[in-house]
Amino acid sequence: MSTVLTIGADGDLVERFAEASGGDVVALGVEALADGGLLGALAAPDAPLLVVLGAEVDLDESFAVAGNVDVVAPSTSVVVVAFADPDLWMEAMRAGVRDLLSPHATPADVAAVLTRATARAEARRAVLAPVPGSAPTRRVVVVASPKGGVGKTTVATNLAVGLAAAEPGSTVLVDLDVQFGDVASALALVPQYALPEAVQGAASNDPLVLKTFLTRHPTGLQVVPGSDSPAAGDAVTPADVARLVDMLSREFRYVVVDTAPGLSDHTLTALERATDLVLLGSMDVPGVRGLRKEMDVLGELGLLPRGRHLVLNGAGSGGGLALEDVEKTLGAPLDVVLPRHDAVPLSTNTGVPLLEKGGKDPVTRGLQALVQRLAPHAAAPRGRGRRKAGAR
């Protein structure tokens, strides 16, 4: 396919892109968006470097197309032709648009857009390319806990955001708490589709269709939000979960699964496919004992994956327990210990994950340490925390 694909752009702009790309341009009318064949073409290995949505394409439709292209062809940049203002820029970036271009763009403006798209594509292809001589690493990371209220969704969303930042286009987060999942709230998302839609119809067996049902977070993370009602969530079966996780694991390097408390059939189905388990507990006697029981049960079922990461959340000195006591009860060392900190409720209430915001607080450093256990090349946490603020 061409280097540049324009849709609904005027002749002058097409000519400027032709000059900038050495003539490697295909120009289509807006009718190209009508039959749905565009996404199929973009999913091919020879997808264009740049898709330019001209002034003839409605802005809302442009943003919808950009979100789908960002999932189907992560190395393809989408440019929308429009007069920009700060609000429009924000909306465009959230939709997956990489550049806004004035209808009166000069040849220099066009060349700059093409240069940025080229750099972006090279960076993404370098990140997602397999290491020579080895198979690409595909990891299904299940985040689980024996009881609720221990910060499981906070850890899952931050872990997914951190992995998405480490490897753009690599990560999808699934909210598998089918009745009361709140991943969308934790990420301040207003999704168009949720888990039940993602496991029904054509989306249940066609990865291209499935990707159009994902919700994109501003960090580039893709999300399968939880059901918007318990009744709808009850319609999701373990077989649905199996198909969904299997399909996503073929399309994304990291599939992070946030589960309901305990060991539901949905959670056990996800664990059957897990390469990694992040098992989360709280620093109190019931929490530690529950964690030990869950470890024992999973061991008996043969569902403890080789990649096991024990995380203790809400650590502090006021409960009468020491970390050594916790580890003795568990019969295993803790991998990451997260202390109590005021940054956590603020993050939860604003819908901005700590790893999206960045910071030097000990919880952020601890979460970054967890990301590094799965993606060792991820940026190291800033500062030196005590052992309770990160990996042990």
XYZ file of C-alpha atoms in Angstrom, residues 138 172 198-199 201-211 240-252 255 273:
30
model
C 3.201 -12.934 25.103
C -4.990 -4.509 26.733
C -16.965 -7.915 23.283
C -17.849 -11.612 23.639
C -21.561 -11.872 17.691
C -18.730 -11.355 15.233
C -16.480 -9.929 17.968
C -16.334 -13.376 19.591
C -14.363 -14.923 16.726
C -12.972 -12.102 14.591
C -10.026 -10.162 16.100
C -10.534 -7.276 13.696
C -14.122 -6.824 14.851
C -13.144 -7.344 18.488
C -10.645 -4.485 18.314
C -16.757 -16.516 26.502
C -13.844 -15.550 28.736
C -11.678 -18.307 27.297
C -12.264 -17.167 23.712
C -11.719 -13.522 24.608
C -8.425 -14.037 26.451
C -7.125 -16.406 23.782
C -7.913 -13.945 21.008
C -6.466 -10.940 22.812
C -3.291 -12.833 23.705
C -2.667 -13.382 19.994
C -3.110 -9.687 19.243
C -1.379 -8.008 22.214
C -3.148 -8.970 28.443
C -4.296 -19.162 30.407
